[in-house]
Structure formats: C-alpha cells, structure tokens
Amino acid sequence: MNIIDLRSDTVTQPTQAMRDAMATAVVGDDVFDDDPTLHELEDYAAKLLGKEAAVFVTSGMQGNACALLAHTRRGDCVVIDPHSHIADHEAGSYAQLAGVSLRFPNSVNGTMDPASVRACLTDDRDPQIAPATLVVLENAHSTGAVVSVASMEAVYQVAHAAGAGVHLDGARLFNAAAALGVTDVRELTQYCDTVMCCLSKGLCAPVGSILAGPKALIWRARRARRILGGGMRQAGILAAAGLIALRDMTARLPDDHANAAYLGDLLDQIDGITVARDRLAIDMVFFDADWAADKAARYPDWMRAHGVKVTGCMNGEYRMVCHHDIARADCDTVAALLRTFAAEG
Ligand SMILES: *Cc1c(COP(=O)(O)O)cnc(C)c1O
C-alpha cells in the first residue's frame, strides 16, 4: 500500500535528480576547505540570500546554534517569540550551548510588537539585567503563520537602533516568501543580519541547512560549527542535493500550499473539527477536534492502519503537512478517512 505521510515536510524523499547528482558529485575534504561542490553551494546560497557568506550546516538546529554562538556572548539575552522553534523545540540548546537567556516580547504567531521588542532591548548599563544583543525572527512561523515584510522591517529597525543584531530562523523561508508573494527572497532577508534556511524540509534535500550573513559573523559561525562537531569531510555529496533544492525546488512550494489550503477546506467541513484558518499560510494545516481522550489516543494508530501516517495531539491541536510526496488526490483520501474516523465515535 502506498503510505501517505503527513507528519512533516521533513519526510520528503530526495528526488531522483538529487540522487543522481549526489552519485556523481565532485568532492574534497571540507575541513581542508577543499570541496568544490560545497563551495558552489555556499556561494550560490550567499548570493540567493543576499549575504556576503554562507556556511553549510548539518541541520536547522545546528544553524540556529551557530548563529547564537556567533552573535552573542555567554550571559547575553536574546529577544524572541515564546513559541519559536528555538524557544520551544531545541531542547534548551540556547542555554546549554550559547549560555544565553531569552526574553519574550508581545507576539502573535511570530509577529512581534516592535514597541514591545524595543522595551526588551536592555543595554549593558544595569548590572541587574542581562544585556539583549540579539533579536530572533522566525518566518514562516512554527504555528503555520507568516510574518509580513513590513513587520520584519519594523523589528529590524528597532533592533538595529538599539545596537542588537537580528537572526532570522527561516527553516521554511522559501515557504514564507511564496506565501507572501515575494519572488526575490532578499526582500525578506534584507531585514536580518544572519539567516538560516533548511534544505531538508519542503525542498527535499536529504540532509542540511544553510546559515548566511556577513563574513565576520559567518567566520564565527564556522568555528561554532566545528565545536559542535559539524566539520564534515566529503560534504559535497550533500551539497549536490542542496544545490538542486535551492535551484529547482523552491518554485513548486505554492503547490504544497494549495494542497494544504484544499485539505484544510475539506477537514473544516467535518463535524467536530475546526481548522485554524488564520494560520493556514504555508504547507501546514492545524486543527482542533472535539474528541474524547481515548479517541484522540487512537487517532494515529487508526490512520496508520488505513495507510496514513500522522502525528498525535500536540499542545491541544493536530497538524498535517503537505509536501512534494503528497498529491491532491491524497488530500481527498485523507479527508474521507478522517470523516469516517470522526463519525465512528
Ligand atoms: C525544523 C525547524 C528547525 C530545525 O531544523 P532541523 O533541521 O530539524 O534541525 C528550526 N526552526 C524552525 C522554525 C523549524 O521549523
């Protein structure tokens, strides 16, 4: 049976073109700065993202950790959305690796109130208060929403006026750009100093992310990557797939968004299910269900028995993610199944 896997866009298989490119990639030892395919990826990514330099990292988490280590010193404070990936889903690495604390401005689905960000940006004069040296934006946001260009600009201006840097967690940066109708992603990345984007989610590369920014910060990030065990050898094998991700896979993301919107419409019509339409901007559908605890607990196994992989209830809601390996017809199949499950009591 063909399995429909809606757990995340991270489950995407590398395309045949990626597998072919990986098999024939010219490689060297990147720790000796000797891998031509990796150089090609880093140069391409830096240009695409409008930054001086870029470094290939093993994962989005490693990219974010390198960014924190590059921007901050131990004891600094980072201003960030409380429901961001770094705050919520990176096992507290900001504290354990970078030794920084977090401060939360008023924020709704990743859109931060600039005045509140300003109030969080304390300087180094009061010994009672950790100095805030970095603001982190996340776009697209983990809740499925996107942050407008104007909002990014406002936060960036406030941060820079206070002497703080800005890092953009753009794990799904190209999804955000597509959802905002932005054709050149530099319209977004002009409002950050460093940006991380994942090659391994909707873009289908098997492994890896990019961290881009000014030369001096990327140099510090390179040392941080080394400390984190991210100095790779024939990494050009991975870079070959990453190049295809950036060159060929961003243009099709609107298909995933259209499928998610379509799936969201179908699910919203099912009794007892309410789709979070205000957060249906990219490839993710979030919904509430009025199911009792035992029914909620049976849901993932029931779906799995019918050929669909889903995650269970997380923070009181459910999520399905569309991606390269999900077709429009799969959305119909899944909605029909969920209708049956919801009705079965
Ligand atoms: C997935 C994700 C990450 C981490 O990426 P990994 O490659 O899974 O480590 C970071 N930030 C956001 C917003 C993400 O969605």
CSV table of C-alpha atoms and ligand atoms in Angstrom, one decimal, residues 8-10 57-64 83-86 89-90 137-143 167 169-173 196-201 207-209 282 284 319, ligand 1:
chain,number,residue,atom,x,y,z
A,8,SER,CA,6.0,16.7,8.4
A,9,ASP,CA,7.6,18.1,5.2
A,10,THR,CA,10.9,16.7,6.7
A,57,VAL,CA,25.4,23.1,8.5
A,58,THR,CA,24.1,19.6,9.3
A,59,SER,CA,20.6,20.7,10.4
A,60,GLY,CA,18.5,23.7,11.2
A,61,MET,CA,19.2,23.3,14.8
A,62,GLN,CA,22.9,23.4,14.2
A,63,GLY,CA,22.5,26.5,12.1
A,64,ASN,CA,20.5,28.3,14.8
A,83,HIS,CA,6.5,29.9,20.6
A,84,SER,CA,9.5,29.9,18.3
A,85,HIS,CA,11.4,26.8,17.5
A,86,ILE,CA,14.5,27.9,19.3
A,89,HIS,CA,11.8,22.8,20.3
A,90,GLU,CA,15.5,22.9,20.5
A,137,LEU,CA,12.7,36.4,13.9
A,138,GLU,CA,11.0,33.2,12.7
A,139,ASN,CA,9.4,33.2,9.2
A,140,ALA,CA,7.5,31.1,8.3
A,141,HIS,CA,6.5,30.7,12.0
A,142,SER,CA,6.1,27.2,13.5
A,143,THR,CA,2.4,27.8,14.0
A,167,HIS,CA,18.9,36.4,13.2
A,169,ASP,CA,15.1,31.4,11.7
A,170,GLY,CA,14.0,30.8,8.1
A,171,ALA,CA,13.7,27.0,8.3
A,172,ARG,CA,10.8,27.5,5.9
A,173,LEU,CA,12.0,30.8,4.4
A,196,MET,CA,19.2,30.0,8.5
A,197,CYS,CA,17.2,28.1,6.0
A,198,CYS,CA,16.6,24.3,5.8
A,199,LEU,CA,17.3,22.4,2.6
A,200,SER,CA,15.8,19.3,4.1
A,201,LYS,CA,12.1,20.2,4.6
A,207,VAL,CA,20.3,16.5,5.0
A,208,GLY,CA,21.5,20.0,5.7
A,209,SER,CA,20.7,23.7,6.2
A,282,ILE,CA,2.1,27.6,4.1
A,284,MET,CA,0.8,23.0,7.3
A,319,ARG,CA,-1.2,19.0,12.4
B,1,LIG,C1,12.5,22.4,11.5
B,1,LIG,C2,12.9,23.7,12.1
B,1,LIG,C3,14.1,24.0,12.7
B,1,LIG,C4,15.2,22.9,12.9
B,1,LIG,O1,15.6,22.3,11.7
B,1,LIG,P1,16.2,20.8,11.8
B,1,LIG,O2,16.8,20.6,10.5
B,1,LIG,O3,15.0,19.9,12.1
B,1,LIG,O4,17.2,20.8,12.9
B,1,LIG,C5,14.4,25.2,13.2
B,1,LIG,N1,13.5,26.2,13.1
B,1,LIG,C6,12.2,26.0,12.6
B,1,LIG,C7,11.3,27.1,12.6
B,1,LIG,C8,11.9,24.8,12.1
B,1,LIG,O5,10.7,24.6,11.6
